PDB file of C-alpha atoms in Angstrom:
ATOM      1  CA  MET A   1      80.740 -31.590 145.552  1.00  0.00           C
ATOM      2  CA  SER A   2      78.217 -33.644 143.564  1.00  0.00           C
ATOM      3  CA  GLU A   3      78.863 -34.747 139.986  1.00  0.00           C
ATOM      4  CA  GLU A   4      76.181 -32.330 138.784  1.00  0.00           C
ATOM      5  CA  SER A   5      77.816 -29.452 140.670  1.00  0.00           C
ATOM      6  CA  LYS A   6      81.194 -30.342 139.205  1.00  0.00           C
ATOM      7  CA  LYS A   7      79.728 -30.263 135.706  1.00  0.00           C
ATOM      8  CA  LEU A   8      78.046 -26.920 136.337  1.00  0.00           C
ATOM      9  CA  SER A   9      81.350 -25.433 137.510  1.00  0.00           C
ATOM     10  CA  LYS A  10      83.026 -26.264 134.199  1.00  0.00           C
ATOM     11  CA  GLY A  11      83.130 -23.907 131.257  1.00  0.00           C
ATOM     12  CA  THR A  12      81.042 -24.533 128.137  1.00  0.00           C
ATOM     13  CA  LEU A  13      82.357 -24.872 124.594  1.00  0.00           C
ATOM     14  CA  PHE A  14      80.018 -22.953 122.278  1.00  0.00           C
ATOM     15  CA  ILE A  15      80.189 -24.122 118.647  1.00  0.00           C
ATOM     16  CA  CYS A  16      79.376 -20.890 116.813  1.00  0.00           C
ATOM     17  CA  ALA A  17      78.309 -20.674 113.175  1.00  0.00           C
ATOM     18  CA  THR A  18      79.521 -17.366 111.691  1.00  0.00           C
ATOM     19  CA  PRO A  19      78.570 -15.532 108.449  1.00  0.00           C
ATOM     20  CA  ILE A  20      79.827 -17.067 105.193  1.00  0.00           C
ATOM     21  CA  GLY A  21      80.262 -13.673 103.557  1.00  0.00           C
ATOM     22  CA  ASN A  22      77.677 -11.146 104.635  1.00  0.00           C
ATOM     23  CA  LEU A  23      78.335  -9.978 108.189  1.00  0.00           C
ATOM     24  CA  ALA A  24      74.649  -9.065 108.564  1.00  0.00           C
ATOM     25  CA  ASP A  25      73.856 -12.798 108.717  1.00  0.00           C
ATOM     26  CA  ALA A  26      75.155 -13.067 112.289  1.00  0.00           C
ATOM     27  CA  SER A  27      72.339 -14.032 114.657  1.00  0.00           C
ATOM     28  CA  PHE A  28      71.445 -12.145 117.843  1.00  0.00           C
ATOM     29  CA  ARG A  29      72.391 -15.258 119.796  1.00  0.00           C
ATOM     30  CA  LEU A  30      75.811 -15.455 118.121  1.00  0.00           C
ATOM     31  CA  VAL A  31      76.626 -11.831 118.940  1.00  0.00           C
ATOM     32  CA  ASP A  32      75.414 -12.272 122.519  1.00  0.00           C
ATOM     33  CA  THR A  33      77.532 -15.419 122.938  1.00  0.00           C
ATOM     34  CA  LEU A  34      80.678 -13.796 121.550  1.00  0.00           C
ATOM     35  CA  LYS A  35      80.194 -10.913 123.974  1.00  0.00           C
ATOM     36  CA  LYS A  36      79.831 -13.205 126.990  1.00  0.00           C
ATOM     37  CA  VAL A  37      82.577 -15.802 126.506  1.00  0.00           C
ATOM     38  CA  LYS A  38      86.017 -15.180 127.996  1.00  0.00           C
ATOM     39  CA  LEU A  39      87.938 -16.749 125.088  1.00  0.00           C
ATOM     40  CA  ILE A  40      87.373 -17.329 121.363  1.00  0.00           C
ATOM     41  CA  ALA A  41      89.170 -20.187 119.582  1.00  0.00           C
ATOM     42  CA  ALA A  42      89.298 -19.083 115.948  1.00  0.00           C
ATOM     43  CA  GLU A  43      90.407 -20.791 112.749  1.00  0.00           C
ATOM     44  CA  ASP A  44      91.432 -17.365 111.381  1.00  0.00           C
ATOM     45  CA  THR A  45      91.823 -14.674 114.038  1.00  0.00           C
ATOM     46  CA  ARG A  46      91.967 -11.891 111.408  1.00  0.00           C
ATOM     47  CA  THR A  47      88.535 -12.800 110.018  1.00  0.00           C
ATOM     48  CA  THR A  48      87.123 -13.143 113.521  1.00  0.00           C
ATOM     49  CA  ARG A  49      88.444  -9.729 114.568  1.00  0.00           C
ATOM     50  CA  LYS A  50      86.579  -8.169 111.604  1.00  0.00           C
ATOM     51  CA  LEU A  51      83.357  -9.809 112.796  1.00  0.00           C
ATOM     52  CA  LEU A  52      83.932  -8.628 116.366  1.00  0.00           C
ATOM     53  CA  ALA A  53      84.703  -5.082 115.204  1.00  0.00           C
ATOM     54  CA  HIS A  54      81.547  -5.006 113.056  1.00  0.00           C
ATOM     55  CA  TYR A  55      79.417  -5.731 116.127  1.00  0.00           C
ATOM     56  CA  GLY A  56      81.388  -3.550 118.507  1.00  0.00           C
ATOM     57  CA  ILE A  57      82.774  -6.438 120.543  1.00  0.00           C
ATOM     58  CA  GLY A  58      86.088  -5.214 121.914  1.00  0.00           C
ATOM     59  CA  ASN A  59      88.772  -6.422 124.323  1.00  0.00           C
ATOM     60  CA  LYS A  60      88.122 -10.074 123.558  1.00  0.00           C
ATOM     61  CA  LYS A  61      90.854 -12.650 124.015  1.00  0.00           C
ATOM     62  CA  LEU A  62      91.426 -14.828 120.917  1.00  0.00           C
ATOM     63  CA  THR A  63      93.527 -17.916 120.344  1.00  0.00           C
ATOM     64  CA  SER A  64      94.162 -19.604 117.000  1.00  0.00           C
ATOM     65  CA  TYR A  65      92.729 -23.068 116.439  1.00  0.00           C
ATOM     66  CA  HIS A  66      93.361 -24.517 112.974  1.00  0.00           C
ATOM     67  CA  ASP A  67      94.850 -27.567 111.224  1.00  0.00           C
ATOM     68  CA  PHE A  68      98.399 -26.747 112.284  1.00  0.00           C
ATOM     69  CA  SER A  69      97.670 -25.783 115.877  1.00  0.00           C
ATOM     70  CA  SER A  70      94.789 -28.052 116.870  1.00  0.00           C
ATOM     71  CA  LYS A  71      96.835 -30.805 118.567  1.00  0.00           C
ATOM     72  CA  ASN A  72      98.765 -28.349 120.717  1.00  0.00           C
ATOM     73  CA  LYS A  73      95.815 -26.103 121.518  1.00  0.00           C
ATOM     74  CA  ALA A  74      93.251 -28.783 122.384  1.00  0.00           C
ATOM     75  CA  GLY A  75      94.896 -29.472 125.746  1.00  0.00           C
ATOM     76  CA  GLN A  76      95.103 -25.763 126.604  1.00  0.00           C
ATOM     77  CA  ILE A  77      91.444 -25.226 125.711  1.00  0.00           C
ATOM     78  CA  SER A  78      90.486 -28.250 127.801  1.00  0.00           C
ATOM     79  CA  ASP A  79      92.328 -26.760 130.798  1.00  0.00           C
ATOM     80  CA  TYR A  80      90.461 -23.460 130.412  1.00  0.00           C
ATOM     81  CA  LEU A  81      87.114 -25.266 130.249  1.00  0.00           C
ATOM     82  CA  ASN A  82      87.914 -27.324 133.335  1.00  0.00           C
ATOM     83  CA  GLN A  83      88.710 -24.072 135.154  1.00  0.00           C
ATOM     84  CA  GLY A  84      85.237 -22.732 134.354  1.00  0.00           C
ATOM     85  CA  THR A  85      86.054 -20.553 131.313  1.00  0.00           C
ATOM     86  CA  ASP A  86      83.390 -20.396 128.605  1.00  0.00           C
ATOM     87  CA  ILE A  87      84.896 -20.608 125.107  1.00  0.00           C
ATOM     88  CA  ALA A  88      83.483 -19.937 121.629  1.00  0.00           C
ATOM     89  CA  LEU A  89      84.772 -22.061 118.754  1.00  0.00           C
ATOM     90  CA  VAL A  90      84.521 -20.318 115.369  1.00  0.00           C
ATOM     91  CA  SER A  91      85.766 -21.282 111.912  1.00  0.00           C
ATOM     92  CA  GLU A  92      86.795 -18.820 109.218  1.00  0.00           C
ATOM     93  CA  SER A  93      83.182 -18.881 108.049  1.00  0.00           C
ATOM     94  CA  GLY A  94      80.096 -21.038 108.505  1.00  0.00           C
ATOM     95  CA  MET A  95      79.656 -23.904 110.938  1.00  0.00           C
ATOM     96  CA  PRO A  96      82.781 -25.118 112.796  1.00  0.00           C
ATOM     97  CA  ALA A  97      83.827 -28.769 112.401  1.00  0.00           C
ATOM     98  CA  ILE A  98      82.705 -28.862 108.739  1.00  0.00           C
ATOM     99  CA  GLN A  99      85.956 -29.324 106.798  1.00  0.00           C
ATOM    100  CA  ASP A 100      88.067 -28.022 109.700  1.00  0.00           C
ATOM    101  CA  PRO A 101      89.621 -29.581 112.849  1.00  0.00           C
ATOM    102  CA  GLY A 102      86.863 -28.395 115.156  1.00  0.00           C
ATOM    103  CA  TYR A 103      85.349 -31.876 115.389  1.00  0.00           C
ATOM    104  CA  GLU A 104      88.454 -33.131 117.212  1.00  0.00           C
ATOM    105  CA  LEU A 105      87.994 -30.532 119.935  1.00  0.00           C
ATOM    106  CA  ILE A 106      84.279 -31.275 120.195  1.00  0.00           C
ATOM    107  CA  LYS A 107      84.982 -34.999 120.489  1.00  0.00           C
ATOM    108  CA  MET A 108      87.564 -34.375 123.201  1.00  0.00           C
ATOM    109  CA  CYS A 109      85.085 -32.275 125.193  1.00  0.00           C
ATOM    110  CA  ILE A 110      82.404 -34.957 124.934  1.00  0.00           C
ATOM    111  CA  GLU A 111      84.858 -37.667 126.033  1.00  0.00           C
ATOM    112  CA  ASN A 112      85.907 -35.553 129.023  1.00  0.00           C
ATOM    113  CA  ASP A 113      82.327 -34.693 130.030  1.00  0.00           C
ATOM    114  CA  LEU A 114      82.779 -31.003 129.255  1.00  0.00           C
ATOM    115  CA  PRO A 115      79.583 -29.102 128.302  1.00  0.00           C
ATOM    116  CA  VAL A 116      79.121 -28.415 124.569  1.00  0.00           C
ATOM    117  CA  LYS A 117      76.419 -26.254 122.983  1.00  0.00           C
ATOM    118  CA  VAL A 118      75.804 -25.239 119.371  1.00  0.00           C
ATOM    119  CA  ILE A 119      74.890 -21.759 118.131  1.00  0.00           C
ATOM    120  CA  PRO A 120      73.371 -22.600 114.722  1.00  0.00           C
ATOM    121  CA  GLY A 121      73.665 -20.379 111.694  1.00  0.00           C
ATOM    122  CA  PRO A 122      75.033 -20.049 108.140  1.00  0.00           C
ATOM    123  CA  ASN A 123      76.409 -23.044 106.259  1.00  0.00           C
ATOM    124  CA  ALA A 124      77.742 -22.925 102.686  1.00  0.00           C
ATOM    125  CA  ALA A 125      76.836 -26.511 101.761  1.00  0.00           C
ATOM    126  CA  LEU A 126      73.173 -26.301 102.776  1.00  0.00           C
ATOM    127  CA  SER A 127      72.778 -22.802 101.360  1.00  0.00           C
ATOM    128  CA  ALA A 128      74.092 -23.954  97.969  1.00  0.00           C
ATOM    129  CA  LEU A 129      71.911 -27.072  98.073  1.00  0.00           C
ATOM    130  CA  VAL A 130      68.657 -25.154  98.456  1.00  0.00           C
ATOM    131  CA  LEU A 131      69.815 -22.546  95.937  1.00  0.00           C
ATOM    132  CA  SER A 132      70.635 -25.206  93.326  1.00  0.00           C
ATOM    133  CA  GLY A 133      67.054 -26.321  92.740  1.00  0.00           C
ATOM    134  CA  LEU A 134      68.192 -29.961  92.855  1.00  0.00           C
ATOM    135  CA  PRO A 135      66.492 -32.576  95.107  1.00  0.00           C
ATOM    136  CA  THR A 136      67.010 -31.911  98.813  1.00  0.00           C
ATOM    137  CA  ASP A 137      65.349 -34.988 100.339  1.00  0.00           C
ATOM    138  CA  SER A 138      68.553 -37.067 100.273  1.00  0.00           C
ATOM    139  CA  PHE A 139      72.017 -35.593  99.836  1.00  0.00           C
ATOM    140  CA  LEU A 140      75.669 -36.439 100.484  1.00  0.00           C
ATOM    141  CA  PHE A 141      78.265 -33.855 101.521  1.00  0.00           C
ATOM    142  CA  LEU A 142      81.769 -34.705 100.285  1.00  0.00           C
ATOM    143  CA  GLY A 143      83.665 -31.474 100.918  1.00  0.00           C
ATOM    144  CA  PHE A 144      87.015 -31.033  99.165  1.00  0.00           C
ATOM    145  CA  LEU A 145      88.125 -33.985  97.029  1.00  0.00           C
ATOM    146  CA  PRO A 146      91.862 -34.697  96.529  1.00  0.00           C
ATOM    147  CA  LYS A 147      93.801 -32.085  94.548  1.00  0.00           C
ATOM    148  CA  SER A 148      95.453 -34.545  92.156  1.00  0.00           C
ATOM    149  CA  SER A 149      93.370 -35.588  89.162  1.00  0.00           C
ATOM    150  CA  GLY A 150      94.121 -39.296  89.621  1.00  0.00           C
ATOM    151  CA  LYS A 151      93.016 -39.453  93.253  1.00  0.00           C
ATOM    152  CA  ARG A 152      90.041 -37.236  92.520  1.00  0.00           C
ATOM    153  CA  LYS A 153      88.867 -39.512  89.717  1.00  0.00           C
ATOM    154  CA  ALA A 154      89.201 -42.524  92.004  1.00  0.00           C
ATOM    155  CA  LYS A 155      86.926 -40.857  94.560  1.00  0.00           C
ATOM    156  CA  LEU A 156      84.431 -39.875  91.870  1.00  0.00           C
ATOM    157  CA  GLN A 157      84.379 -43.476  90.686  1.00  0.00           C
ATOM    158  CA  GLU A 158      83.359 -44.553  94.197  1.00  0.00           C
ATOM    159  CA  ILE A 159      80.335 -42.276  94.283  1.00  0.00           C
ATOM    160  CA  LYS A 160      79.188 -42.220  90.654  1.00  0.00           C
ATOM    161  CA  ASN A 161      76.245 -44.602  91.226  1.00  0.00           C
ATOM    162  CA  MET A 162      74.941 -43.009  94.404  1.00  0.00           C
ATOM    163  CA  PRO A 163      71.350 -41.753  94.000  1.00  0.00           C
ATOM    164  CA  TYR A 164      71.776 -38.795  96.354  1.00  0.00           C
ATOM    165  CA  THR A 165      72.347 -35.155  95.438  1.00  0.00           C
ATOM    166  CA  LEU A 166      76.101 -34.581  95.847  1.00  0.00           C
ATOM    167  CA  ILE A 167      77.718 -31.501  97.412  1.00  0.00           C
ATOM    168  CA  PHE A 168      81.392 -30.580  96.974  1.00  0.00           C
ATOM    169  CA  TYR A 169      83.649 -27.703  97.993  1.00  0.00           C
ATOM    170  CA  GLU A 170      86.325 -26.524  95.571  1.00  0.00           C
ATOM    171  CA  SER A 171      88.723 -23.615  95.117  1.00  0.00           C
ATOM    172  CA  PRO A 172      88.042 -21.249  92.203  1.00  0.00           C
ATOM    173  CA  ASN A 173      91.365 -22.162  90.580  1.00  0.00           C
ATOM    174  CA  ARG A 174      90.590 -25.894  90.541  1.00  0.00           C
ATOM    175  CA  ALA A 175      86.890 -25.742  89.639  1.00  0.00           C
ATOM    176  CA  ALA A 176      87.425 -26.261  85.878  1.00  0.00           C
ATOM    177  CA  GLY A 177      89.737 -29.234  86.445  1.00  0.00           C
ATOM    178  CA  PHE A 178      87.246 -30.729  88.870  1.00  0.00           C
ATOM    179  CA  LEU A 179      84.401 -30.454  86.348  1.00  0.00           C
ATOM    180  CA  LYS A 180      86.483 -32.041  83.585  1.00  0.00           C
ATOM    181  CA  ASP A 181      87.232 -35.035  85.817  1.00  0.00           C
ATOM    182  CA  PHE A 182      83.593 -35.118  86.940  1.00  0.00           C
ATOM    183  CA  LYS A 183      82.365 -35.319  83.342  1.00  0.00           C
ATOM    184  CA  ASP A 184      84.919 -38.011  82.458  1.00  0.00           C
ATOM    185  CA  ILE A 185      83.908 -40.268  85.365  1.00  0.00           C
ATOM    186  CA  ILE A 186      80.304 -39.422  86.251  1.00  0.00           C
ATOM    187  CA  GLY A 187      79.009 -37.892  83.016  1.00  0.00           C
ATOM    188  CA  ASP A 188      77.221 -34.754  81.855  1.00  0.00           C
ATOM    189  CA  ARG A 189      74.796 -34.423  84.762  1.00  0.00           C
ATOM    190  CA  GLU A 190      72.734 -31.462  85.906  1.00  0.00           C
ATOM    191  CA  ILE A 191      74.793 -29.418  88.352  1.00  0.00           C
ATOM    192  CA  CYS A 192      74.870 -26.022  90.005  1.00  0.00           C
ATOM    193  CA  LEU A 193      78.045 -24.064  90.707  1.00  0.00           C
ATOM    194  CA  VAL A 194      77.570 -21.441  93.423  1.00  0.00           C
ATOM    195  CA  ARG A 195      80.126 -18.826  94.390  1.00  0.00           C
ATOM    196  CA  GLU A 196      80.314 -15.674  96.508  1.00  0.00           C
ATOM    197  CA  MET A 197      77.221 -16.682  98.457  1.00  0.00           C
ATOM    198  CA  THR A 198      75.559 -13.867 100.457  1.00  0.00           C
ATOM    199  CA  LYS A 199      77.939 -11.297  98.903  1.00  0.00           C
ATOM    200  CA  ILE A 200      77.306  -8.612  96.275  1.00  0.00           C
ATOM    201  CA  TYR A 201      78.449 -10.795  93.368  1.00  0.00           C
ATOM    202  CA  GLU A 202      76.687 -13.981  94.406  1.00  0.00           C
ATOM    203  CA  GLU A 203      76.279 -16.243  91.385  1.00  0.00           C
ATOM    204  CA  ALA A 204      74.635 -19.610  90.703  1.00  0.00           C
ATOM    205  CA  ILE A 205      75.412 -21.236  87.351  1.00  0.00           C
ATOM    206  CA  ARG A 206      73.008 -24.095  86.567  1.00  0.00           C
ATOM    207  CA  GLY A 207      72.901 -26.654  83.778  1.00  0.00           C
ATOM    208  CA  LYS A 208      74.760 -29.654  82.427  1.00  0.00           C
ATOM    209  CA  VAL A 209      78.446 -29.990  83.307  1.00  0.00           C
ATOM    210  CA  THR A 210      79.458 -29.014  79.752  1.00  0.00           C
ATOM    211  CA  HIS A 211      77.441 -25.799  79.965  1.00  0.00           C
ATOM    212  CA  VAL A 212      78.776 -24.775  83.385  1.00  0.00           C
ATOM    213  CA  LEU A 213      82.318 -25.593  82.274  1.00  0.00           C
ATOM    214  CA  SER A 214      81.965 -23.426  79.163  1.00  0.00           C
ATOM    215  CA  VAL A 215      80.731 -20.514  81.294  1.00  0.00           C
ATOM    216  CA  ILE A 216      83.494 -20.597  83.910  1.00  0.00           C
ATOM    217  CA  GLN A 217      86.260 -21.049  81.333  1.00  0.00           C
ATOM    218  CA  LYS A 218      85.383 -17.598  79.958  1.00  0.00           C
ATOM    219  CA  LYS A 219      85.832 -15.845  83.286  1.00  0.00           C
ATOM    220  CA  ARG A 220      88.129 -15.719  86.276  1.00  0.00           C
ATOM    221  CA  LEU A 221      86.324 -17.219  89.236  1.00  0.00           C
ATOM    222  CA  LYS A 222      86.685 -15.579  92.629  1.00  0.00           C
ATOM    223  CA  GLY A 223      85.587 -16.769  96.043  1.00  0.00           C
ATOM    224  CA  GLU A 224      85.119 -20.277  97.363  1.00  0.00           C
ATOM    225  CA  VAL A 225      83.014 -22.534  95.159  1.00  0.00           C
ATOM    226  CA  VAL A 226      80.288 -25.009  96.108  1.00  0.00           C
ATOM    227  CA  LEU A 227      79.297 -27.574  93.475  1.00  0.00           C
ATOM    228  CA  VAL A 228      75.963 -29.372  93.748  1.00  0.00           C
ATOM    229  CA  SER A 229      75.259 -32.322  91.460  1.00  0.00           C
ATOM    230  CA  GLN A 230      72.223 -34.378  90.590  1.00  0.00           C
ATOM    231  CA  GLY A 231      72.487 -37.946  91.901  1.00  0.00           C
ATOM    232  CA  CYS A 232      72.555 -41.092  89.795  1.00  0.00           C
ATOM    233  CA  ARG A 233      69.141 -41.545  88.198  1.00  0.00           C
ATOM    234  CA  GLU A 234      69.771 -45.071  86.933  1.00  0.00           C
ATOM    235  CA  ARG A 235      68.697 -47.920  89.189  1.00  0.00           C
ATOM    236  CA  LEU A 236      71.675 -49.944  90.352  1.00  0.00           C
ATOM    237  CA  ILE A 237      69.800 -53.246  90.483  1.00  0.00           C
ATOM    238  CA  LYS A 238      67.342 -54.239  87.779  1.00  0.00           C
ATOM    239  CA  LYS A 239      66.518 -57.808  88.768  1.00  0.00           C
ATOM    240  CA  PHE A 240      65.208 -58.967  92.110  1.00  0.00           C
ATOM    241  CA  THR A 241      62.947 -61.510  93.722  1.00  0.00           C
ATOM    242  CA  THR A 242      59.965 -60.786  95.934  1.00  0.00           C
ATOM    243  CA  GLN A 243      61.700 -62.640  98.758  1.00  0.00           C
ATOM    244  CA  GLU A 244      64.793 -60.480  98.344  1.00  0.00           C
ATOM    245  CA  ILE A 245      62.714 -57.310  98.729  1.00  0.00           C
ATOM    246  CA  LYS A 246      60.866 -58.771 101.704  1.00  0.00           C
ATOM    247  CA  ASP A 247      64.124 -59.778 103.418  1.00  0.00           C
ATOM    248  CA  ARG A 248      65.605 -56.339 102.847  1.00  0.00           C
ATOM    249  CA  LEU A 249      62.524 -54.633 104.250  1.00  0.00           C
ATOM    250  CA  MET A 250      62.544 -56.847 107.341  1.00  0.00           C
ATOM    251  CA  PHE A 251      66.232 -56.081 107.912  1.00  0.00           C
ATOM    252  CA  LEU A 252      65.678 -52.323 107.722  1.00  0.00           C
ATOM    253  CA  LEU A 253      62.670 -52.523 110.056  1.00  0.00           C
ATOM    254  CA  ALA A 254      64.743 -54.536 112.522  1.00  0.00           C
ATOM    255  CA  GLU A 255      67.326 -51.733 112.429  1.00  0.00           C
ATOM    256  CA  GLY A 256      64.692 -49.378 113.795  1.00  0.00           C
ATOM    257  CA  LEU A 257      63.552 -47.622 110.623  1.00  0.00           C
ATOM    258  CA  SER A 258      59.894 -46.888 110.033  1.00  0.00           C
ATOM    259  CA  LYS A 259      58.159 -48.764 107.209  1.00  0.00           C
ATOM    260  CA  ARG A 260      57.997 -45.542 105.208  1.00  0.00           C
ATOM    261  CA  GLU A 261      61.744 -44.911 105.592  1.00  0.00           C
ATOM    262  CA  ALA A 262      62.573 -48.514 104.727  1.00  0.00           C
ATOM    263  CA  MET A 263      60.441 -48.414 101.579  1.00  0.00           C
ATOM    264  CA  LYS A 264      62.140 -45.211 100.466  1.00  0.00           C
ATOM    265  CA  ILE A 265      65.563 -46.830 100.757  1.00  0.00           C
ATOM    266  CA  ILE A 266      64.374 -49.901  98.851  1.00  0.00           C
ATOM    267  CA  ARG A 267      63.068 -47.760  95.987  1.00  0.00           C
ATOM    268  CA  LEU A 268      66.417 -45.946  95.760  1.00  0.00           C
ATOM    269  CA  LYS A 269      68.214 -49.251  95.245  1.00  0.00           C
ATOM    270  CA  TYR A 270      65.723 -51.347  93.285  1.00  0.00           C
ATOM    271  CA  ASP A 271      63.802 -50.571  90.123  1.00  0.00           C
ATOM    272  CA  ILE A 272      60.510 -51.585  91.687  1.00  0.00           C
ATOM    273  CA  ASP A 273      56.998 -50.297  91.132  1.00  0.00           C
ATOM    274  CA  ARG A 274      55.629 -48.362  94.112  1.00  0.00           C
ATOM    275  CA  GLN A 275      52.421 -50.446  94.238  1.00  0.00           C
ATOM    276  CA  LYS A 276      54.330 -53.726  94.107  1.00  0.00           C
ATOM    277  CA  LEU A 277      56.563 -52.605  96.955  1.00  0.00           C
ATOM    278  CA  TYR A 278      53.505 -51.598  98.976  1.00  0.00           C
ATOM    279  CA  ASN A 279      51.893 -54.985  98.379  1.00  0.00           C
ATOM    280  CA  ILE A 280      55.025 -56.752  99.618  1.00  0.00           C
ATOM    281  CA  SER A 281      55.212 -54.518 102.696  1.00  0.00           C
ATOM    282  CA  THR A 282      51.642 -55.370 103.725  1.00  0.00           C
ATOM    283  CA  LYS A 283      52.640 -59.030 104.095  1.00  0.00           C
ATOM    284  CA  ILE A 284      55.307 -58.266 106.713  1.00  0.00           C
TER     285      ILE A 284
END
C-alpha cells in the first residue's frame, strides 16, 4: 500500500466550532459533520448532548476530552483514527483548542501524520472584539489570567505597554477584581465588557474602566465574561536615529515582511512621522 493510500485509510480529526450560547448559530457543515463521524470527543458531554438533541442527531458515541482526561484519552483517540474512525473534537462552546487541551490532541495528530480538518464557526474572543468597537487591525488574545491578584498584576505589568487591543476571558465572579487590578497597573483605559453573547440577555458595557466597574458592582454578573481593552496609545520609544529606523526596516524586510507591513510595525514602536518613515523607506 502506498503512503497516500495509507493516509487515506486513516480517520480524520474534525476540529468543530460549536455555538457559544445560541444553538441556532451551528453551521450546516457542523451539523453534517456531527452526523457523519463515528465518535465525538467532547470537553463537556452534557453540553454536547444538548446540541445533538437540538439537531436530532441520535445514537452518537461520545467520549470526554478535557483537562483531566486529555493525557489518557489522546492515545485512545489516536488508535481510533489509525483504525479509520472519523472523530469530531468539540469544546464546551466555541472553537476547540482555545483555552482548552484540544491543541495537544491536534499537535499529536499532526506529528503522527493523521488528517486534521477544521469546521470554522463561533468564537467568543473575536465576537467580543468586533462588538467592542475598539481597533481590530492588531489584537492580542490573553485568555484567562492567573486567579491570584499578585500573579495577575505581574502579567498585566508585562503587557501594559503593548499597542495592541487586548482580549481577556474572565469569570463573572472575578470580573470586578480583575478590573481593579487592571486599573491599578494599566490605568483607566477604554474597555468593553461583554457577557451572555448570542443569548437573550447579551450585554456590552463600554467606557473607561472606572465606569464599567461602577456598573458591574451594582449587579450580579452571570455568564462567562470577555473583556476587550484599548491598547497602549503612548509611543514606547521617543528618540531614534534615521539609521536605527533604516536598520529596523531592513531587518523586517529580510524576515519576509512586505514594506507596508514593516512600516506598520515601525510606526507602532516609534513616534515617527508617516512621511519621514516613507522617505527613509524609499532609500532602501
